[in-house]
Each structure stands twice: as structure tokens, then as C-alpha cells.
Tab-separated table of C-alpha atoms in Angstrom:
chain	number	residue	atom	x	y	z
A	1	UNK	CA	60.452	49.112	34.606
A	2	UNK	CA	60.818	46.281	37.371
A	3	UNK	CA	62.794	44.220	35.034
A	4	UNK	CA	65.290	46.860	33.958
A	5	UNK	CA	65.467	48.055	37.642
A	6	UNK	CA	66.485	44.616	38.836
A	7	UNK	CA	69.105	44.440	35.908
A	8	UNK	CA	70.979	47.202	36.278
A	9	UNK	CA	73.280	47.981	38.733
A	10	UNK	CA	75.710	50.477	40.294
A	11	UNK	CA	79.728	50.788	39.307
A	12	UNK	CA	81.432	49.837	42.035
A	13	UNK	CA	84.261	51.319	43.222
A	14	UNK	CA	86.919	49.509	45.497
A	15	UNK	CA	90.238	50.127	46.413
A	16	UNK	CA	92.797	47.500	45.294
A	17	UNK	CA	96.680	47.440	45.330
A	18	UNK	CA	97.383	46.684	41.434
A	19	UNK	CA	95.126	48.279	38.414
A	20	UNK	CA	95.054	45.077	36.810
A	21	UNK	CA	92.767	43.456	39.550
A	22	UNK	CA	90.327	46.742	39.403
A	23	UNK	CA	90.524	46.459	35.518
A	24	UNK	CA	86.772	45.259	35.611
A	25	UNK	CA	85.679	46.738	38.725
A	26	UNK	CA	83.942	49.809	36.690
A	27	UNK	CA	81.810	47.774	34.902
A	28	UNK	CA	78.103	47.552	35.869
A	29	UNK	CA	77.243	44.219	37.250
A	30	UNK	CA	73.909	42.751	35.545
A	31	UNK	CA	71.794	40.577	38.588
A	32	UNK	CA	69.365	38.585	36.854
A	33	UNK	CA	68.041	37.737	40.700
A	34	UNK	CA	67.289	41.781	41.215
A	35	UNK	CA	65.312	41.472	38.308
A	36	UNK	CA	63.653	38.304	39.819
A	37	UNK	CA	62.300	40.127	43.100
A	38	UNK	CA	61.395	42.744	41.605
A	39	UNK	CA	59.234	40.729	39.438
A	40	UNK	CA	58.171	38.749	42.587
A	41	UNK	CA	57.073	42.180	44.003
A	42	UNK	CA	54.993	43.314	40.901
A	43	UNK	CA	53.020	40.596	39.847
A	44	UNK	CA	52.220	40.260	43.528
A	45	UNK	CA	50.804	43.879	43.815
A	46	UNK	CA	49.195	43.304	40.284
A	47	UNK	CA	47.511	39.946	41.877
A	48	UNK	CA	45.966	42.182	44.956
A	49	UNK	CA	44.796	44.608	43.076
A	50	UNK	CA	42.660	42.234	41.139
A	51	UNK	CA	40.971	41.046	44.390
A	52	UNK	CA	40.476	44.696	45.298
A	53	UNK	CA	38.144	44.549	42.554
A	54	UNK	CA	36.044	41.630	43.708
A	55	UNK	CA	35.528	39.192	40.923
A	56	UNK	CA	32.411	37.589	41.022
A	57	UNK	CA	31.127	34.299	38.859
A	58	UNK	CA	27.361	33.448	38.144
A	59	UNK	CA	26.677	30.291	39.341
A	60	UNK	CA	23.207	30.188	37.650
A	61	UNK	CA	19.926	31.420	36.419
A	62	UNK	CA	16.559	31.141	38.039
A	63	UNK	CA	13.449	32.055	36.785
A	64	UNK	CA	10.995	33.933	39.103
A	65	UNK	CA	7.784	35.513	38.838
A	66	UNK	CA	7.164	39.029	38.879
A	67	UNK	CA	4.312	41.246	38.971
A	68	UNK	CA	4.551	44.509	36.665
A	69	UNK	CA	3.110	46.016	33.361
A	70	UNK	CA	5.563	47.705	30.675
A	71	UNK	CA	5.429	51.773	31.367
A	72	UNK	CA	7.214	54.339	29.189
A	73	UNK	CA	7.572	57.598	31.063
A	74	UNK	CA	7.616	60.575	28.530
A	75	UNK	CA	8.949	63.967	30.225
A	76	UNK	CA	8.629	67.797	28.850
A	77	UNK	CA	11.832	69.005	28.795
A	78	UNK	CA	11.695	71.964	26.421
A	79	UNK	CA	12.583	75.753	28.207
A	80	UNK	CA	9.171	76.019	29.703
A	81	UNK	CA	10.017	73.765	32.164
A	82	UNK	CA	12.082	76.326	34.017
A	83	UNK	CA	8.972	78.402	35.432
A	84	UNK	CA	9.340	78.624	39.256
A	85	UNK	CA	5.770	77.689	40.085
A	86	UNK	CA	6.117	74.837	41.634
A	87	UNK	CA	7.736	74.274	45.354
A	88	UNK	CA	9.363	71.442	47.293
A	89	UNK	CA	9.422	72.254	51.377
A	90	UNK	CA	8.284	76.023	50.734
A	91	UNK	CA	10.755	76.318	48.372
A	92	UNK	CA	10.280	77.325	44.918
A	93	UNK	CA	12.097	74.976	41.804
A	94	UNK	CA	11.634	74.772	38.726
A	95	UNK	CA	8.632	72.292	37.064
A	96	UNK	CA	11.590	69.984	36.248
A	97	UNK	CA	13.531	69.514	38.792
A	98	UNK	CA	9.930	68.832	41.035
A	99	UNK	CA	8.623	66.248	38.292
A	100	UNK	CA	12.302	64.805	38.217
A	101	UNK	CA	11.780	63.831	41.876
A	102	UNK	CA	7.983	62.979	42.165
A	103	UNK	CA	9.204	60.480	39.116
A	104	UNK	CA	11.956	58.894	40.924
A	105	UNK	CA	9.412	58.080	43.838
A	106	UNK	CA	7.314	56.970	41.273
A	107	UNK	CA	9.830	54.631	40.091
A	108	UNK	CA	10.467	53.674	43.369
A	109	UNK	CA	6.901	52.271	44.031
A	110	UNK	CA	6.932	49.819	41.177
A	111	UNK	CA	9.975	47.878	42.124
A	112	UNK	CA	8.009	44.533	39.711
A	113	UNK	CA	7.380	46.906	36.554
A	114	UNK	CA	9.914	47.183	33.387
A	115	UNK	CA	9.990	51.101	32.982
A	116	UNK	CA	11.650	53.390	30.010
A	117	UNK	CA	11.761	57.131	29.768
A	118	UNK	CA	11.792	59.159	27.068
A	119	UNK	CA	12.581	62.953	26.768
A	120	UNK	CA	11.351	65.838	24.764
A	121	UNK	CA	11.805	69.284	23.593
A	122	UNK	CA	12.182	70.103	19.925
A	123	UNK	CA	12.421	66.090	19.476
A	124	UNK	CA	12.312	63.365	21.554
A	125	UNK	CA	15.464	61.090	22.697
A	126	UNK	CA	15.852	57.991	24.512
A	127	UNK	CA	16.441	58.349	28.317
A	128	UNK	CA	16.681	54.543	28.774
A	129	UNK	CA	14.728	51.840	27.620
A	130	UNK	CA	12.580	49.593	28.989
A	131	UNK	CA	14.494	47.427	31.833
A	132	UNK	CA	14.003	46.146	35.456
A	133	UNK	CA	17.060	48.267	36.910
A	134	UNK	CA	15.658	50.848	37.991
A	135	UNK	CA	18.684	52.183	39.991
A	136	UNK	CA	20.359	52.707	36.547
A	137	UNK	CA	17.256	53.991	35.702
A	138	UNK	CA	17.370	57.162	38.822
A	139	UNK	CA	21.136	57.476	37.791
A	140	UNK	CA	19.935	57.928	33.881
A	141	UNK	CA	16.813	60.347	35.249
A	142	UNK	CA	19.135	63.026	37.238
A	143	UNK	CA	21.045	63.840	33.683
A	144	UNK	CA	17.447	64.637	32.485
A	145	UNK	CA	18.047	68.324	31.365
A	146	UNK	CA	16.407	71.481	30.170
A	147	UNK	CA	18.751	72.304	26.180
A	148	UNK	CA	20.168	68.744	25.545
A	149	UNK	CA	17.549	69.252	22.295
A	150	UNK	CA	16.749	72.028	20.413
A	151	UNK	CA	13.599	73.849	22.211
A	152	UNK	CA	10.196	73.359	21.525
A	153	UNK	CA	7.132	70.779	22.224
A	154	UNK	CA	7.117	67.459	20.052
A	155	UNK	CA	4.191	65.493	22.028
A	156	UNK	CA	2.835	63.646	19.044
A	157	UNK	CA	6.437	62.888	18.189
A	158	UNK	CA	7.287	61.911	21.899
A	159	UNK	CA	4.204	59.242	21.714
A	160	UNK	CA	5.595	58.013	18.540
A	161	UNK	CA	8.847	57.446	20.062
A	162	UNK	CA	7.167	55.668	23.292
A	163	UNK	CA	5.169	53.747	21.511
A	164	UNK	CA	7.982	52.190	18.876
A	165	UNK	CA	9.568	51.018	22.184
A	166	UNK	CA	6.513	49.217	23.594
A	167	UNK	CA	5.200	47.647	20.331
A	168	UNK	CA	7.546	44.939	20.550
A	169	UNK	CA	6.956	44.407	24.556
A	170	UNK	CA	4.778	41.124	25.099
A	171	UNK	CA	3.242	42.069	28.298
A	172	UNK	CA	-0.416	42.528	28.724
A	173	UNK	CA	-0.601	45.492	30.141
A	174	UNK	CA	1.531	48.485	28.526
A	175	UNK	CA	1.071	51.945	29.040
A	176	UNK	CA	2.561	55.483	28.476
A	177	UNK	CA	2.660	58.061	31.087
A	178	UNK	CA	3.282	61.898	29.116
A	179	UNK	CA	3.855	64.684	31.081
A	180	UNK	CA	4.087	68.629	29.155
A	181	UNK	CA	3.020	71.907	30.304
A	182	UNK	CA	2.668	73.154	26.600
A	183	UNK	CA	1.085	72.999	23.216
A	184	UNK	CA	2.548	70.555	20.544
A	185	UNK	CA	4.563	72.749	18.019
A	186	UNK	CA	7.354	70.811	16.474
A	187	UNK	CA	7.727	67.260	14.643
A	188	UNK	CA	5.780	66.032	12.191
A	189	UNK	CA	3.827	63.654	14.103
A	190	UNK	CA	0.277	64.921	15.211
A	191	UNK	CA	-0.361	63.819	18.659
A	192	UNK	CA	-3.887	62.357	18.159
A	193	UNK	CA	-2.628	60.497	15.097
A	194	UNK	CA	0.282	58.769	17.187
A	195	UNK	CA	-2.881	58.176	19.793
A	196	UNK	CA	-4.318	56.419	17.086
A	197	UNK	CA	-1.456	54.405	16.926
A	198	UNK	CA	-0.880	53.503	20.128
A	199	UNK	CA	-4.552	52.633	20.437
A	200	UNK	CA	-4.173	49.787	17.732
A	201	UNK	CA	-1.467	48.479	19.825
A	202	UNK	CA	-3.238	48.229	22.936
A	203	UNK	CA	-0.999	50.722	24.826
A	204	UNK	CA	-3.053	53.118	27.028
A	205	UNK	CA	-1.684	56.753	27.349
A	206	UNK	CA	-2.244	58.734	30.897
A	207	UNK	CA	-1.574	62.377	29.858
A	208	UNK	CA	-0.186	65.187	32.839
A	209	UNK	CA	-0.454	69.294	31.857
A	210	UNK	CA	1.741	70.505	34.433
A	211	UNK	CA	2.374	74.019	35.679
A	212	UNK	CA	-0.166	76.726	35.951
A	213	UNK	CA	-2.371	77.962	33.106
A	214	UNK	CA	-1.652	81.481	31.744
A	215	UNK	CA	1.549	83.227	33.398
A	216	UNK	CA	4.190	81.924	35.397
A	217	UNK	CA	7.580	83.354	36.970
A	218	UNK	CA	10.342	82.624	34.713
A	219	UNK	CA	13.877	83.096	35.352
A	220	UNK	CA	15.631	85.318	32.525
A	221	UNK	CA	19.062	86.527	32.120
A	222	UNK	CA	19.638	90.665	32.027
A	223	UNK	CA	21.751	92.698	29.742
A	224	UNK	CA	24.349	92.341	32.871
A	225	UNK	CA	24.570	88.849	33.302
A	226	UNK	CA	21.972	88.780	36.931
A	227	UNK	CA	18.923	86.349	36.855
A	228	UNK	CA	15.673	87.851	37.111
A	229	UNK	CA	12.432	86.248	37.693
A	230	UNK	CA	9.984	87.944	35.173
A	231	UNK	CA	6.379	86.749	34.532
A	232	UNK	CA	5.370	85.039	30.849
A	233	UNK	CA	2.739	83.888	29.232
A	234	UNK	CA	2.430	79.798	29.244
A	235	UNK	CA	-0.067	77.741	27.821
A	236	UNK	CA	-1.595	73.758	27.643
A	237	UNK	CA	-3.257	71.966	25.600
A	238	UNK	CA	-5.803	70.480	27.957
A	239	UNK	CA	-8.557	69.857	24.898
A	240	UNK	CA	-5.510	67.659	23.129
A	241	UNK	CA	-3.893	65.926	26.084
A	242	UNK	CA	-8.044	65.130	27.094
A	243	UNK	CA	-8.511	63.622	23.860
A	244	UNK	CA	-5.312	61.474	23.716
A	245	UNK	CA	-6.309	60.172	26.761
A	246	UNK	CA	-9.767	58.949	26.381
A	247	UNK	CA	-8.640	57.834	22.669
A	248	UNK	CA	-6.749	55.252	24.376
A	249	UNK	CA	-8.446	54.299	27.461
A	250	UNK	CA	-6.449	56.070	29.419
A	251	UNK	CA	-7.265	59.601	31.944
A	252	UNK	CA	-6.129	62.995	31.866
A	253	UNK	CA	-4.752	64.633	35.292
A	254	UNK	CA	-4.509	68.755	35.797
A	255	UNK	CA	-0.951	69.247	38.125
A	256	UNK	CA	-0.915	73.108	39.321
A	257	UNK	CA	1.592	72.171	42.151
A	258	UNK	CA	3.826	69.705	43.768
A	259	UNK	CA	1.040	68.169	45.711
A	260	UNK	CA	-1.086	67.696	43.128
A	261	UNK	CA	1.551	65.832	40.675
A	262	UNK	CA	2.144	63.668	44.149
A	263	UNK	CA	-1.034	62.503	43.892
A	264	UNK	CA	-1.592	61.875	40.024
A	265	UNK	CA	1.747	59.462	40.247
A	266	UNK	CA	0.171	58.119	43.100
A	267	UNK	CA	-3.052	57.057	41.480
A	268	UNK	CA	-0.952	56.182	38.209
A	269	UNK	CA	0.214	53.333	40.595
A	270	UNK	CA	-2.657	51.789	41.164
A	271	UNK	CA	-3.011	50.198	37.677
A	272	UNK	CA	-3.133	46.771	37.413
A	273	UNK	CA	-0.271	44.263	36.808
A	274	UNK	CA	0.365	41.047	35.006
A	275	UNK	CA	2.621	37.868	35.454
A	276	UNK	CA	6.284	38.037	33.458
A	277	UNK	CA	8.702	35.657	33.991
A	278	UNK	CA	12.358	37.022	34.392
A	279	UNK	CA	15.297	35.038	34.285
A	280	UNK	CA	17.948	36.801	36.768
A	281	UNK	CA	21.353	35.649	38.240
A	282	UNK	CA	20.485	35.337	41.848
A	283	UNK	CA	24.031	33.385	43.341
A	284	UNK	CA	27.688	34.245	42.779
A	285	UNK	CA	30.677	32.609	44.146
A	286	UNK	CA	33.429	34.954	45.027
A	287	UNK	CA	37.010	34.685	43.122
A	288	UNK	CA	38.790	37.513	44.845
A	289	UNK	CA	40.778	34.782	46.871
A	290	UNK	CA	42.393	33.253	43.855
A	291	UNK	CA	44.289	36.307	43.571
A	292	UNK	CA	44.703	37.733	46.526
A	293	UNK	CA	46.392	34.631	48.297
A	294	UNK	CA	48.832	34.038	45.517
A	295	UNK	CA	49.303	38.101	45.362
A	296	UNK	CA	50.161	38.152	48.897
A	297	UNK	CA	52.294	34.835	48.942
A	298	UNK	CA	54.380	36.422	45.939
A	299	UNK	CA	54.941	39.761	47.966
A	300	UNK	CA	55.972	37.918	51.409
A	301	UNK	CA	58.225	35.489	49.407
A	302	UNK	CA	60.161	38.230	47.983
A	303	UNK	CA	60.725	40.187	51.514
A	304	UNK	CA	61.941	36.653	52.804
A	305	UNK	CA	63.869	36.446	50.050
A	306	UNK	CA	65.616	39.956	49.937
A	307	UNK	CA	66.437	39.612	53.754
A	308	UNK	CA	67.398	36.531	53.619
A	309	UNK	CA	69.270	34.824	50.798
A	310	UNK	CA	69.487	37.626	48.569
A	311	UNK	CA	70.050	40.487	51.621
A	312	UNK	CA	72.048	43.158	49.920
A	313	UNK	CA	74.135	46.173	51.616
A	314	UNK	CA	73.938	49.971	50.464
């Protein structure tokens, strides 16, 4: 467009005393130096947009040492989760959204530790895996939702899933933190069996029934569209979640409220941690001033140039 812009020009129309010196006056001029400045113009604007963005270049690696244990995080996210029993500043939320933030603190306090998530329903599915960034990690944990999966409770099929992504971790210490506030009823996996398995892999499993036991408000939709809080029946496994735990070396922890799932993440934390070494860029030399002095040489050439030299008149 800046190329055909600089070509092509206006007729121009003069007044002359014979037709045969106006005979190619109509014809539109073609200015190769429009085109020129115009380029000038572009590719300088181009240029300064590319610093804008703030290329960066690794200078190197270094290795450091870090202190942190593998942990997959394995979150309930079938439709029980929406029972409004739990409360945040007096307020009353949904299980989900509360375990959604006690986990992010969670994540938080382990700034050393690779963690993964995992979420479940129906079936489980891969919230991340294991890594170090744990700010992707928060950004990956707020699209946790309730009907991403068809609705049910997979837990032996969620500790299958965890477990496939830390059999191949070589840290000493790996663990599994599960989190329901139900009764396994889908998959094919039976949760002690995948205990089992994660047993003869070394991985310890700390199990979480969340919500309270029996009923609990629920928020349902009317005939007419309005949102009603109704009470339902809800149930946990405690005897299976107990069992899964001690299987593996790890504890079982009752959450009836906010405060109390505070505290079981809290204690989580105070597991013990091993050596890994990471490698991790840690210096970067800026580039954005390889093309932002060149973009802004280009764009103050071509104003010196069109109001200079090539000045031209309406």
C-alpha cells in the first residue's frame, strides 16, 4: 500500500497557450522517490514496533539448587462442588471456588516445589503438569471449572492419572494431594487399587473430604429460570479416602469449612523437601535498541527528506 501510494500520482492540470504543449499534461506522473519515503516511513514504524515488544536474548544457563518435592494436586470438580457451605469473609461460595483459593495460597508457599494439578468429575483431565512456574500454574487454576467433564466422581481414576505423571519424576520425595467431597462412582479404576499403585512407586497420597457430611444448600434452577438454594443429600467416603491414605503413608484430613481446609494445606506444607538441581536462564541482554534506533533514524530521515529535498506543494 506504501509502495503504490508513493507511485501514483495526481493529473495535473495547467493552463498553457497551445494544446500541443498540454498534450501530456493529463497523464499521471509515476515518482519512484514518493514511493521511496513512503517506504522510509514504514519500515521505520515496522522497526519501532519491534522494540515495543522488547526482545530479549539468553545469555546463559546456570544451575542452582532448589529445595522442593514433586506434588500433584488432584481437585473434585464434579456438580457437588457447588454446595454453598463453605464461606470466605462471612460470605457464603461455593466448595470450589473456596478450595480454588486456599490452593493458590498453597501454591504460593512452596515457591522450591515442581507442582501439577489434575481435575476430576466423570474423568479426570490434565490441569497442568508438573513445572516450577507456578504463576502459569494460578493462571491455569482460575479456568478450573464445575461441567468441563461429564459429572460424576472418578477418584481411583484421578489417582491413576496423578500417579502416571509422577512415575517418571526422579525426585525423592513425591506425593499426591486429592481433594473430593463424594463417593467414587465412575471410571474403571478402583481407588484402593490405584493406592496400590502408587504405593509401589513410592508416591504418598494425603486425601481431603471436603464439605459437610449429610445435607448441604445447593443452588438449583426453577421452572422460571430464578436460582434457588434448596437442601440435598451429600455424602463421603471417609472409610475409602482413610484407607488410601494410610495405604500409602500418607494422612487423611476432615474439611467442614474454610478454616479448617486453611489449616490441612497448611500442615500439607510442612512435608519435607529434597535437593533438585534446575538449570534456569537467569541473564538476558536487551535487543530492543537494534530496532528502535534504526526505526527512529528511518522515520526522521524521511521528514528531513520530505521538507527538504523532496518538499512537495498541494
Amino acid at each position: 500500500m506504501a509502495f503504490l501510494r508513493g507511485r501514483a500520482g495526481r493529473a495535473v492540470a495547467l493552463r498553457l497557450p497551445s494544446v500541443s504543449d498540454a498534450r501530456g499534461a493529463g497523464i499521471s506522473p509515476k515518482s519512484r522517490i514518493g514511493g521511496l519515503l513512503m517506504g522510509l516511513l514504514f519500515v521505520g514504524l515496522a522497526l519501532t514496533i519491534v522494540a515495543m515488544a522488547r526482545p530479549q536474548l539468553g545469555k546463559g544457563r546456570t544451575e542452582i539448587e532448589t529445595s522442593g518435592i514433586d506434588i500433584m494436586l488432584a481437585i473434585d470438580v464434579s456438580g457437588s462442588m457447588q454446595a454453598m457451605d463453605f464461606k470466605i469473609d462471612g460470605e457464603a461460595m461455593n466448595r470450589l471456588e473456596v478450595v480454588k483459593k486456599v490452593v493458590e495460597e498453597f501454591v504460593g508457599e512452596r515457591p522450591g516445589d515442581r507442582i501439577g494439578m489434575v481435575g476430576f468429575a466423570g474423568r479426570p483431565y490434565l490441569v497442568s503438569p508438573l513445572t516450577l512456574d507456578h504463576d502459569w500454574l494460578k493462571n491455569r487454576l482460575k479456568e478450573v471449572q464445575i461441567g468441563r467433564v461429564e459429572d460424576g466422581t472418578a477418584i481411583g481414576s484421578a489417582i491413576g492419572s496423578s500417579v502416571n505423571h509422577l512415575r517418571d519424576s526422579d525426585a525423592k520425595s513425591r506425593i499426591m494431594v486429592l481433594l473430593t467431597d463424594g463417593v467414587n462412582n465412575k471410571g474403571a479404576a478402583n481407588p484402593v487399587t490405584a493406592a496400590e499403585a502408587a504405593k509401589t512407586l513410592g508416591i504418598k497420597i494425603y486425601t481431603i473430604g471436603a464439605g459437610t457430611q449429610g445435607q448441604a444448600p445447593m443452588p438449583m434452577r426453577d421452572m422460571f429460570g430464578r436460582t434457588r438454594m434448596r437442601m440435598v443429600d451429600v455424602e463421603i467416603d471417609e472409610e475409602s479416602l482413610r484407607e488410601i491414605a494410610k495405604l500409602t503413608g500418607g494422612q487423611y484430613f476432615r474439611a467442614t469449612d474454610t478454616d479448617s481446609l486453611v489449616k490441612i494445606y497448611e500442615e500439607i506444607n510442612q512435608l519435607e523437601t529434597t535437593k533438585r538441581t534446575v538449570k534456569k536462564y537467569e541473564d538476558y541482554e536487551e535487543l530492543f535498541l537494534f530496532a528502535l534506533l534504526p526505526g527512529l533514524g528511518l522515520i526522521l530521515l524521511e521528514r528531513i527528506l520530505t521538507e527538504t529535498r523532496y518538499r512537495h506543494l498541494p
